[in-house]
Coordinates of C-alpha atoms in Angstrom, one line a residue:
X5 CA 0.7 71.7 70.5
X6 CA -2.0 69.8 68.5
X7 CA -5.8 70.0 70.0
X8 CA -5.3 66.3 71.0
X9 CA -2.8 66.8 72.9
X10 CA -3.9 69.5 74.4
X11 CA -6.9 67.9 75.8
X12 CA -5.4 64.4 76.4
X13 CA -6.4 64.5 80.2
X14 CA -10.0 65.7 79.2
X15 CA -11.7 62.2 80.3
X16 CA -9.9 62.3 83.3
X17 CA -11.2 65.7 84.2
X18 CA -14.2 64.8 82.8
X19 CA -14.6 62.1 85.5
X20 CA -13.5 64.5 88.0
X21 CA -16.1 66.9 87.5
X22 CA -18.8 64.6 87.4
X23 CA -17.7 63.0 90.7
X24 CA -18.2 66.6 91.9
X25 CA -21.2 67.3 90.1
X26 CA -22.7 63.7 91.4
X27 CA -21.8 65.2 95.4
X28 CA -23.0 68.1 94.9
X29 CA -26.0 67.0 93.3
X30 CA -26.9 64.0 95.9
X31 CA -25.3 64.9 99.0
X32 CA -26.0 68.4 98.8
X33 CA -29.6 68.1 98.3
X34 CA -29.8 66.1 101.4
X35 CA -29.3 70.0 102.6
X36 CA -26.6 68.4 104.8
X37 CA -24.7 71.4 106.8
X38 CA -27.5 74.0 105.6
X39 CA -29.5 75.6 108.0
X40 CA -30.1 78.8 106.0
X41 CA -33.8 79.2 105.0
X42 CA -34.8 81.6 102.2
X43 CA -38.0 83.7 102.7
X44 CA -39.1 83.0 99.7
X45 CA -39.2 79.4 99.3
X46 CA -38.3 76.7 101.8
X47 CA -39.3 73.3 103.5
X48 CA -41.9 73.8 105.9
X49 CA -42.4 71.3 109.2
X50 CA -44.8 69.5 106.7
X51 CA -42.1 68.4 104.7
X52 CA -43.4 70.6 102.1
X53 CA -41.9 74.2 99.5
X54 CA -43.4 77.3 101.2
X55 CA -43.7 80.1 98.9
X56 CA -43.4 83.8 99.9
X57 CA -45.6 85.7 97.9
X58 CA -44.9 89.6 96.6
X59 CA -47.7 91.9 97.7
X60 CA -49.7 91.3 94.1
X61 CA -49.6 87.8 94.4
X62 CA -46.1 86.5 92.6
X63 CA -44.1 83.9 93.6
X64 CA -41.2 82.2 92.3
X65 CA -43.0 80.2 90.2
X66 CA -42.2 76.0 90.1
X67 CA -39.1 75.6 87.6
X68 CA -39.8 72.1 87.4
X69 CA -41.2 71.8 84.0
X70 CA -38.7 72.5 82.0
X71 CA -36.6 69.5 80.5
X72 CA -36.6 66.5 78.2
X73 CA -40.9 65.7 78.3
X74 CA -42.0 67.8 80.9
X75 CA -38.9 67.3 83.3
X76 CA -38.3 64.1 85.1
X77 CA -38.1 61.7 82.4
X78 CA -35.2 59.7 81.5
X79 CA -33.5 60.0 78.2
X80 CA -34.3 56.9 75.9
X81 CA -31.4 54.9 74.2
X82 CA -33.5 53.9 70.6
X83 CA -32.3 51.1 68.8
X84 CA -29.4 51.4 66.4
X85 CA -31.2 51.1 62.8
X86 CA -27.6 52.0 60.5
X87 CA -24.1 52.0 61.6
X88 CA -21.2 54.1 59.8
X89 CA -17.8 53.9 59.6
X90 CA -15.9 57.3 59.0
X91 CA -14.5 57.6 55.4
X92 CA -12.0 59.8 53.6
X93 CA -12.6 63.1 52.3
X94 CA -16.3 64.6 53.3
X95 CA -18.5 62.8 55.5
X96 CA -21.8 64.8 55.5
X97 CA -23.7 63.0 52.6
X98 CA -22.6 59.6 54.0
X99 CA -24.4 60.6 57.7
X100 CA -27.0 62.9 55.7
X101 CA -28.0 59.4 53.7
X102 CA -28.0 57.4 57.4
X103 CA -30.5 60.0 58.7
X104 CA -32.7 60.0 55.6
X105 CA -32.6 56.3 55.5
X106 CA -33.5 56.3 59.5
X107 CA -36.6 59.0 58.7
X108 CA -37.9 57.0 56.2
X109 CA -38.7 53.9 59.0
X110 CA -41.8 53.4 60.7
X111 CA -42.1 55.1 63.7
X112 CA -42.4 52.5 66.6
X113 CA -43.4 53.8 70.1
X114 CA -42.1 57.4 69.2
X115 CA -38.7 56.5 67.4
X116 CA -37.5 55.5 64.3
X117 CA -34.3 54.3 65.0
X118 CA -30.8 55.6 65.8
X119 CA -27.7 56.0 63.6
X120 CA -24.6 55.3 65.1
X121 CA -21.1 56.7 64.6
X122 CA -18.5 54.4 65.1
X123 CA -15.4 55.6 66.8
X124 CA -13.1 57.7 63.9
X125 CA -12.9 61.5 62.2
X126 CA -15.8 61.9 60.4
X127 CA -14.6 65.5 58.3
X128 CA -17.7 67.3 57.4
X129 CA -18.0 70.5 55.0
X130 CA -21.7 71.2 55.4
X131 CA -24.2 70.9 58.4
X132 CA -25.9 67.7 58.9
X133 CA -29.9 67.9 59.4
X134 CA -32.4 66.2 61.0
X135 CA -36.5 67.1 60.6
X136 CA -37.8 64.2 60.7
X137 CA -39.3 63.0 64.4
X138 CA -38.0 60.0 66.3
X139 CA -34.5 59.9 64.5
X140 CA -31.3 59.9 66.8
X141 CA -27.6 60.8 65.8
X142 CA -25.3 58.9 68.3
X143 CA -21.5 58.7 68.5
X144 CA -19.3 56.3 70.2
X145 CA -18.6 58.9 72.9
X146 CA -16.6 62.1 73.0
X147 CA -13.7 61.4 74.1
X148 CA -10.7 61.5 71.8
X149 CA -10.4 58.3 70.2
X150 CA -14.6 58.3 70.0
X151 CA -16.4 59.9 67.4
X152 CA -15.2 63.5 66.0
X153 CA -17.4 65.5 63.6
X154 CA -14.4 67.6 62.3
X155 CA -15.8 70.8 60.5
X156 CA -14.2 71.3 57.5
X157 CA -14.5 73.9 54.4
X158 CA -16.7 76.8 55.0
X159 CA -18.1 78.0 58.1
X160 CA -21.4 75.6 59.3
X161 CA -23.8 74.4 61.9
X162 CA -22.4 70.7 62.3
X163 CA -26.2 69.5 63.4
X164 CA -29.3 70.8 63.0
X165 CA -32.3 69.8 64.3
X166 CA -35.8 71.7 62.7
X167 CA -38.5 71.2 61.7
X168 CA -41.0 73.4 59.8
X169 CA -43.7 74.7 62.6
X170 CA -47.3 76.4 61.5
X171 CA -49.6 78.1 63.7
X172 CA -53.2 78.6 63.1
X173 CA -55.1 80.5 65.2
X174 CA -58.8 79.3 65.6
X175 CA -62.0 81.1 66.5
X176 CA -62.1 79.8 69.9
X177 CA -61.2 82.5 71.8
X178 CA -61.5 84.8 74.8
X179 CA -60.0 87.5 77.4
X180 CA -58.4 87.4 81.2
X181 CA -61.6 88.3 83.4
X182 CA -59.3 88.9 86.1
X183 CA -57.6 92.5 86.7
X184 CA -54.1 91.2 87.9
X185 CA -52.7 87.2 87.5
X186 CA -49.3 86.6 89.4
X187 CA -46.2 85.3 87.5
X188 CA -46.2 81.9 88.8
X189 CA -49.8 81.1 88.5
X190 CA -51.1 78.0 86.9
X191 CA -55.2 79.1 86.8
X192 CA -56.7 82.2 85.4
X193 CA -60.4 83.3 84.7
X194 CA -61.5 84.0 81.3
X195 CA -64.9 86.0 80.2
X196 CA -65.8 83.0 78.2
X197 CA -64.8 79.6 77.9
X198 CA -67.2 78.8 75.3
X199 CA -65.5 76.1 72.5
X200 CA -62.4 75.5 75.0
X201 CA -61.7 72.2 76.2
X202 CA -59.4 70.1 78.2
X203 CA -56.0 69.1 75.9
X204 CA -56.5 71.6 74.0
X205 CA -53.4 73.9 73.6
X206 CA -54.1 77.6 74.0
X207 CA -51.8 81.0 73.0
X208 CA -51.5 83.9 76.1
X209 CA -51.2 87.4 74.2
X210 CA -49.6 90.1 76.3
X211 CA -49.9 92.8 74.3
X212 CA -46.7 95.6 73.8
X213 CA -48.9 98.8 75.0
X214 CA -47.7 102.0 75.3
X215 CA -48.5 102.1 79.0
X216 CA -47.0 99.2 79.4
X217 CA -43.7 100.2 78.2
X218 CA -43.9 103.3 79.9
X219 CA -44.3 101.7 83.4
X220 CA -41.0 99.3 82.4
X221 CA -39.4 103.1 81.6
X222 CA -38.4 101.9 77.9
X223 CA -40.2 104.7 76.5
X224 CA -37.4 106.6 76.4
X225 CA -34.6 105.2 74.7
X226 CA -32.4 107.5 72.1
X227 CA -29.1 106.4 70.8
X228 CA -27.4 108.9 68.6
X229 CA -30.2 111.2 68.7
X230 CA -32.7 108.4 67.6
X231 CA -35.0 106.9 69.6
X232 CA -35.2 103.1 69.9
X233 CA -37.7 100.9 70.3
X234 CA -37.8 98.9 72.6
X235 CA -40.6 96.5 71.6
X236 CA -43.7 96.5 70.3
X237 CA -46.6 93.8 68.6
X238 CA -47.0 91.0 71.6
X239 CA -45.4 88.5 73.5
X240 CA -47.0 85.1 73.3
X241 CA -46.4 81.9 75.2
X242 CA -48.5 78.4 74.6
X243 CA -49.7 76.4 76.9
X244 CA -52.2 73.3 77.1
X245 CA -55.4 73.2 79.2
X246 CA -55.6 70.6 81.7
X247 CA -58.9 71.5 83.6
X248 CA -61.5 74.0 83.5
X249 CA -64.4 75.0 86.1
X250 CA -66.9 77.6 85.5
X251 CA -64.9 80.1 83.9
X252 CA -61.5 78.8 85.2
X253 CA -59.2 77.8 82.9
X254 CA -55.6 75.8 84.2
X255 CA -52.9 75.3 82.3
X256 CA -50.0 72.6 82.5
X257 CA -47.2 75.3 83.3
X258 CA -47.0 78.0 85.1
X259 CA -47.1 81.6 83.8
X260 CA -43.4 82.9 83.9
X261 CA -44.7 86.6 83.7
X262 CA -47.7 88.7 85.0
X263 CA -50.4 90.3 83.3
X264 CA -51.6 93.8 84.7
X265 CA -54.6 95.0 83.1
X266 CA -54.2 98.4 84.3
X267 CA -51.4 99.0 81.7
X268 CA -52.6 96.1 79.0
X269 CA -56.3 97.1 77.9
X270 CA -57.8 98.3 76.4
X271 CA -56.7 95.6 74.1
X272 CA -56.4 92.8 76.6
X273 CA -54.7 89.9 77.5
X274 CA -55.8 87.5 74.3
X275 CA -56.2 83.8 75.1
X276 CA -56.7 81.8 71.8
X277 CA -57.1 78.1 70.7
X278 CA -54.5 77.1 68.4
X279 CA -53.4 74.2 65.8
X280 CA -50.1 73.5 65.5
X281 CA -48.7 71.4 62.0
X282 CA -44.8 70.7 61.3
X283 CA -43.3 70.8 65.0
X284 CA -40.6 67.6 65.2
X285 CA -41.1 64.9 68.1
X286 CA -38.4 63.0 69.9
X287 CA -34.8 63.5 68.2
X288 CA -31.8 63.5 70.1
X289 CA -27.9 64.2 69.6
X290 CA -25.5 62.2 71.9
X291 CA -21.8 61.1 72.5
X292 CA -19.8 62.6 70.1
X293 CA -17.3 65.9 69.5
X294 CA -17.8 68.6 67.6
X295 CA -13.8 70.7 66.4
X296 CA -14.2 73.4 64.9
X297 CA -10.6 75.3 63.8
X298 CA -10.1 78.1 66.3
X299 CA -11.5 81.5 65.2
X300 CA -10.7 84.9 66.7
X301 CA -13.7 86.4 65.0
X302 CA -16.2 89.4 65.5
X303 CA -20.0 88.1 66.3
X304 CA -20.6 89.5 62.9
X305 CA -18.3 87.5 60.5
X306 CA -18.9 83.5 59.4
X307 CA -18.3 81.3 61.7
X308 CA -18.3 77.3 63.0
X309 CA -21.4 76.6 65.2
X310 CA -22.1 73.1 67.1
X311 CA -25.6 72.8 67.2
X312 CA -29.5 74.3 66.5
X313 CA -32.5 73.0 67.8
X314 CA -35.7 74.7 66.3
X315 CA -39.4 73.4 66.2
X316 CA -39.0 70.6 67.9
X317 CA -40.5 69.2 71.5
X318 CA -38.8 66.4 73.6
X319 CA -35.6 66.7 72.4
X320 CA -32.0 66.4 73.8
X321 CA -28.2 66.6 73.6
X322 CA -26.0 65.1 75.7
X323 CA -22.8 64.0 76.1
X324 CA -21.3 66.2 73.8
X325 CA -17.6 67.7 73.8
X326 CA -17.6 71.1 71.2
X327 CA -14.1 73.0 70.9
X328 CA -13.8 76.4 68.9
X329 CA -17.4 77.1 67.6
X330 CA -18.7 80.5 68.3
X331 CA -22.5 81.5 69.4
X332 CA -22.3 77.6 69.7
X333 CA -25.3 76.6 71.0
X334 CA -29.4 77.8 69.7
X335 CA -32.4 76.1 71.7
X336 CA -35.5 77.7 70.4
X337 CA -37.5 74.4 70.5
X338 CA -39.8 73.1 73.7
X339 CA -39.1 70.6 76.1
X340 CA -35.7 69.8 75.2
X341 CA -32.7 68.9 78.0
X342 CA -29.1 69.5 77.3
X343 CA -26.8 67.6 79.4
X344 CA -23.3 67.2 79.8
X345 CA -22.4 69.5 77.2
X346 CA -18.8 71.1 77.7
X347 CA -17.3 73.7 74.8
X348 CA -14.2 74.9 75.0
X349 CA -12.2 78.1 73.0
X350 CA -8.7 78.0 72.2
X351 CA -9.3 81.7 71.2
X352 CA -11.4 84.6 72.6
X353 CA -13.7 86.5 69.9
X354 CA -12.9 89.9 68.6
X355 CA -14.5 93.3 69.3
X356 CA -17.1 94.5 72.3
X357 CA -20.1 92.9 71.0
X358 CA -19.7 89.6 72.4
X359 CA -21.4 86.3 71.0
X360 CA -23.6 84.0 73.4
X361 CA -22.3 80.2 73.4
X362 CA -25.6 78.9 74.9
X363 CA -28.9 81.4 73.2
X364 CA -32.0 79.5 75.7
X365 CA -34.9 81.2 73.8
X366 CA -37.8 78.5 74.3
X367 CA -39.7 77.0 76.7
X368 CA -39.1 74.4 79.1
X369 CA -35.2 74.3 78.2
X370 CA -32.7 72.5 81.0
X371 CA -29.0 73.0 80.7
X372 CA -27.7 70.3 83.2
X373 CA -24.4 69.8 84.2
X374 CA -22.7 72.1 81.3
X375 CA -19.6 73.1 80.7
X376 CA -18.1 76.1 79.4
X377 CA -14.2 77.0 79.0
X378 CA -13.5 81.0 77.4
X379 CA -12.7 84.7 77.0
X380 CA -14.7 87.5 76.1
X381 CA -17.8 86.1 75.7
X382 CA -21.7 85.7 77.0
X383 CA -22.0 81.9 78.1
X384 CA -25.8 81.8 78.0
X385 CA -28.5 84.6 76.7
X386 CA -31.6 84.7 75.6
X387 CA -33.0 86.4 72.7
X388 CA -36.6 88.9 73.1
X389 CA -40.1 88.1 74.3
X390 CA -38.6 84.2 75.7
X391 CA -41.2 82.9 77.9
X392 CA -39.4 80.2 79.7
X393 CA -38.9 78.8 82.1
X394 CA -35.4 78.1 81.2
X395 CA -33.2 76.5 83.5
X396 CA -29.0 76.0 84.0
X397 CA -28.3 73.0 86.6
X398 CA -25.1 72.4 88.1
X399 CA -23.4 74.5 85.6
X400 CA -19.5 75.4 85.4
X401 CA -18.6 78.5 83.4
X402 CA -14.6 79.4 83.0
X403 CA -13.1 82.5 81.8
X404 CA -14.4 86.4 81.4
X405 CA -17.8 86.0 80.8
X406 CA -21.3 86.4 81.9
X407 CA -24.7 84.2 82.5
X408 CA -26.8 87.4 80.8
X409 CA -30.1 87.4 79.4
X410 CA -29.8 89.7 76.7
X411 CA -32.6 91.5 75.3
X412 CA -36.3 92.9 75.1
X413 CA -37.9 90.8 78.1
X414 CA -37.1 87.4 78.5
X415 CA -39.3 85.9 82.2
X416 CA -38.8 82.4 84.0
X417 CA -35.1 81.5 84.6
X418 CA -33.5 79.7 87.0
X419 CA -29.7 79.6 87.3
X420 CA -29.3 76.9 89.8
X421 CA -25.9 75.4 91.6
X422 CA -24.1 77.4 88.8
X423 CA -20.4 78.4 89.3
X424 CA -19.0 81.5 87.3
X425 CA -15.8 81.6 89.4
X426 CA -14.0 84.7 86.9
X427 CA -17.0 86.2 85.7
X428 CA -20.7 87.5 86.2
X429 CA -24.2 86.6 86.6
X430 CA -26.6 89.7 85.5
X431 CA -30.1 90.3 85.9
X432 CA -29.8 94.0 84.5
X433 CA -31.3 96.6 82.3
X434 CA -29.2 97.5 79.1
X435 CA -31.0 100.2 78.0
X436 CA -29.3 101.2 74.7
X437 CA -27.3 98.4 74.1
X438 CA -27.6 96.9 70.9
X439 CA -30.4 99.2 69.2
X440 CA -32.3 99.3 72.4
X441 CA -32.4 95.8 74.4
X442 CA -33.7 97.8 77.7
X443 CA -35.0 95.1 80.5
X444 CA -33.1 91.8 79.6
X445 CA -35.2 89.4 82.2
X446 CA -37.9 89.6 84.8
X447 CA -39.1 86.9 87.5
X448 CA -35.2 85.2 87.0
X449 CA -33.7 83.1 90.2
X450 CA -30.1 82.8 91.1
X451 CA -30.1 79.8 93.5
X452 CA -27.2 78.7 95.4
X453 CA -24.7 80.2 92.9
X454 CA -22.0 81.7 92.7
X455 CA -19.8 84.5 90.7
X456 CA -16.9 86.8 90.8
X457 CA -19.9 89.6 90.5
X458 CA -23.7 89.8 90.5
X459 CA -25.7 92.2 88.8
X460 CA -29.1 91.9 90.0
X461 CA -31.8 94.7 89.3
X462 CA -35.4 95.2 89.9
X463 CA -37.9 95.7 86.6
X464 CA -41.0 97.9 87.2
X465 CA -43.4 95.8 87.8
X466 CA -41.4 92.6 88.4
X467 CA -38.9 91.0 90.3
X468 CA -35.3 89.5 90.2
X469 CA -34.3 87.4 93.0
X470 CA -30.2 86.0 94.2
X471 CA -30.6 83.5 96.6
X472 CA -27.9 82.1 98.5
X473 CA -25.3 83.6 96.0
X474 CA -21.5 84.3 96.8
X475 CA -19.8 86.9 94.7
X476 CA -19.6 90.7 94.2
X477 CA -22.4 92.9 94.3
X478 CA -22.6 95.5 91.8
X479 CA -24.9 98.4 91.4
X480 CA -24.8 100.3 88.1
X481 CA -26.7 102.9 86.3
X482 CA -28.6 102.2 83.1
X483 CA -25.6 101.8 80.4
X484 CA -24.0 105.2 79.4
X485 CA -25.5 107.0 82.2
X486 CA -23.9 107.7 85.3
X487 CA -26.5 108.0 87.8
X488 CA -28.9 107.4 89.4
X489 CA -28.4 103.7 90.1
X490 CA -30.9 101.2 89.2
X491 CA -32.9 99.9 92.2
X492 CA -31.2 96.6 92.9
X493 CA -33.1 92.9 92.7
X494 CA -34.1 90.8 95.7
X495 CA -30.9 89.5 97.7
X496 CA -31.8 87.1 100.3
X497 CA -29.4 84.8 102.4
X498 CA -26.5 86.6 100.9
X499 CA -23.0 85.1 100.9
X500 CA -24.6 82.0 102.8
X501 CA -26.5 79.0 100.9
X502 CA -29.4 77.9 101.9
X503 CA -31.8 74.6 102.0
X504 CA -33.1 73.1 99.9
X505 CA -29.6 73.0 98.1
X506 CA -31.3 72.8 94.8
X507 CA -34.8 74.3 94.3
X508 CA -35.2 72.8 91.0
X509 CA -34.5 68.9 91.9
X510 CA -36.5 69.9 95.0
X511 CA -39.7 71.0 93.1
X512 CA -39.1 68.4 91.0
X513 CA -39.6 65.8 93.9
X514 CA -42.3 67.6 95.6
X515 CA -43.8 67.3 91.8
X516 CA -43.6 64.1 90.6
X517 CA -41.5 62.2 93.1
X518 CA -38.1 60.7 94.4
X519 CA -37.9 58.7 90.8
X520 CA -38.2 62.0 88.6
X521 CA -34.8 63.0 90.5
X522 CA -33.5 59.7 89.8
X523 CA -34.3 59.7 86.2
X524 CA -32.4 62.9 85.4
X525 CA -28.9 61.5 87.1
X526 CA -29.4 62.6 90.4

């Protein structure tokens, strides 16, 4: 049976599942038929989110951020600067030529123009790249008889998006004053704010110490008689100042991870001014497929791959139909929405290491209304030190697999509305796996979701909250032990939903307004 034919009913499915989407997205965040209310966040009588706070001070911070420009804005439609037609043999230098043709424009309110795919096969035996801002790749939709990148010859990335990022650190710098600042919080007191000013974007040090990763228990890892590490060096996020008072500094995100100076000095948390050359503005992939040849592969042999997005901020996807690729999907970029992206595998992959189809590793990434259809694999993870937030909206996940963050401490997701009817969502520790990953993810939300199993367990130092969620509970050991098992994450509302249906299109509202929730498709 050809791949056509298999999928022949996919636009009418397609429809389907966005008329369900749509309900659950609009009528369902009128919270009609919920009268459940979490303890952790909620409507008050004002109209307003209520926050429960842990006994330090954290709260499940405000998820809101993340997405195409901030979150809230609707994705541009630039106009159409070159339009191909698909031709025989390899297509890649033809669309490779349309894209440097398209970079080469004047950029005019952010964009340089869009290349358009007319309907056809377009075979491709190399990966086609854009990294130059304001430069869009559009099909003419991807349905079957719109446009099909067909990856041909050897194994590829059909698109990728990067550009060339360089950091310079400046002089301007300083330390947290403050002994303890909550995950979730948007101010913070420095010793000095000398040279700092508003707009300018700063990097937040955490520094790896060895009390640090004592308190998380990851001093401790052997495999095979050697010890692992766990991590070491720093994790860093960025941010950019948008007031300061006295010695005050806010940011314009909130802080997806705490920072205890009891097991951080006596280095510090470092908070330095920071130039940034190379990142990519304003690209976008849209309305096309992406086939691939099915491959029954291990993680570690070549294989097809949709799409990369790396050093780039306000970006997107959408629209996008991917069948075979594996580890299909890398967001390491800022600011970027992926919507309406559904992969499917004709195939599982081979062996017990297991690839991710979806790796969210940057900041302010939103997966809405995705897709995923296969065996034996991770449908999102993260990679280390991911500071976040990274959200999955309204998310359908088929087949024996697992929403798991994967390694070496990744803080600030949200899996909201997300359905992973044969398969697991896990908040978990996994200690020796993979040459030491330990603590996969601290300060992550499961909102109104639901699994065939949850794995949800408490960091040191940190919490994991399911909220509303409807599957299995599992408790488990770290892996390879047997006991004791690990101290299980916050439950709350179990087996019944709660209101606000959606906490992200809700703190989106309460953020910027009923419009913002509009211009996302809700």
């Amino acid at each position: 049976m050809s791949l056509f034919f298999t999928h022949s009913l996919r636009p009418f499915f397609t429809i389907l599942i966005c008329c369900l989407l749509f309900s659950k997205g609009q009528g369902q965040a009128l919270n009609k038929g919920l009268s459940t209310k979490s303890e952790w966040v909620h409507v008050d009588a004002r109209g307003k989110l209520k926050y429960k706070t842990l006994p330090s001070g954290d709260q499940i911070m405000d998820f809101s951020y993340a997405g195409y420009r901030g979150g809230g804005v609707s994705i541009p439609s630039p106009e159409v600067k070159i339009i191909l037609k698909p031709l025989p043999g390899d297509n890649t230098e033809s669309i490779q030529h349309a894209i440097n043709k398209v970079s080469e424009m004047k950029l005019i309110n952010g964009f340089r123009g869009t290349v358009l795919l007319e309907p056809g096969t377009y075979n491709c035996e190399q990966q086609i790249v854009i990294k130059t801002s304001g430069v869009v790749l559009r099909g003419s939709g991807a349905v079957e008889n719109g446009s099909i990148i067909n990856l041909t010859g050897k194994p590829h990335v059909a698109v990728s998006v990067r550009g060339d990022v360089r950091i310079k650190t400046t002089a301007i710098s300083s330390t947290f004053a403050e002994v303890y600042v909550p995950s979730g919080a948007m101010s913070f007191n420095l010793n000095k704010v000398d040279g700092f000013k508003v707009g300018d974007t700063i990097r937040i040090a955490k520094p790896v110490t060895d009390a640090w990763v004592a308190l998380m228990q990851m001093d401790g890892l052997v495999r095979d008689g050697k010890k692992q590490i766990w991590m070491n060096g720093e994790i860093t996020t960025d941010r950019v100042i948008t007031h300061i008072k006295k010695n005050s500094i806010t940011v314009d995100v909130p802080l997806t991870d705490n920072y205890d100076l009891k097991y951080l000095n006596p280095i510090g948390v470092q908070v330095t001014k920071i130039n940034t050359s190379g990142m990519l503005y304003q690209i976008g992939i849209e309305n096309f497929r992406i086939i691939s040849p099915a491959q029954s592969v291990t993680i570690n042999e070549g294989s097809n791959k949709a799409f990369t997005m790396s050093g780039v901020t306000d970006a997107w996807a959408k629209n996008i139909d991917v069948f075979n690729t594996v580890i299909s999907v890398s967001i390491t970029g800022k600011r970027i929405t992926i919507e309406n992206l559904n992969i499917m595998h004709n195939l599982p992959t081979i062996g017990a290491a297991k690839p991710a189809d979806l790796n969210g590793s940057g900041q302010q990434i939103l997966f809405n209304k995705c897709t995923i259809k296969g065996d034996n694999l991770f449908f999102f993870g993260t990679g280390a030190k991911v500071t976040g937030p990274v959200v999955l909206l309204n998310c359908i996940f088929r087949g024996n697999g697992w929403i798991q963050p994967h390694q070496r401490w990744a803080t600030g997701l949200l899996v909201d509305n997300c359905e992973v009817p044969d398969g697991g969502i896990d908040f978990m520790n996994r200690g020796i796996m993979g040459s030491g990953h330990g603590w996969t993810i601290g300060w992550a939300v499961a909102w109104n979701s639901s699994a065939k199993s949850f794995l949800n367990q408490q960091p040191p130092g940190a919490a994991n909250w399911v909220i509303g969620g409807k599957g299995e509970k599992q408790k488990r050991a770290i892996p390879f032990e047997s006991k004791p098992d690990l101290q299980e994450g916050i439950y709350d509302s179990y087996l019944q939903q709660v209101t606000p249906q959606s906490l992200y299109l809700t703190q989106l509202s309460e953020r910027l307004g009923s419009k913002a929730v509009k211009n996302i498709g809700y």
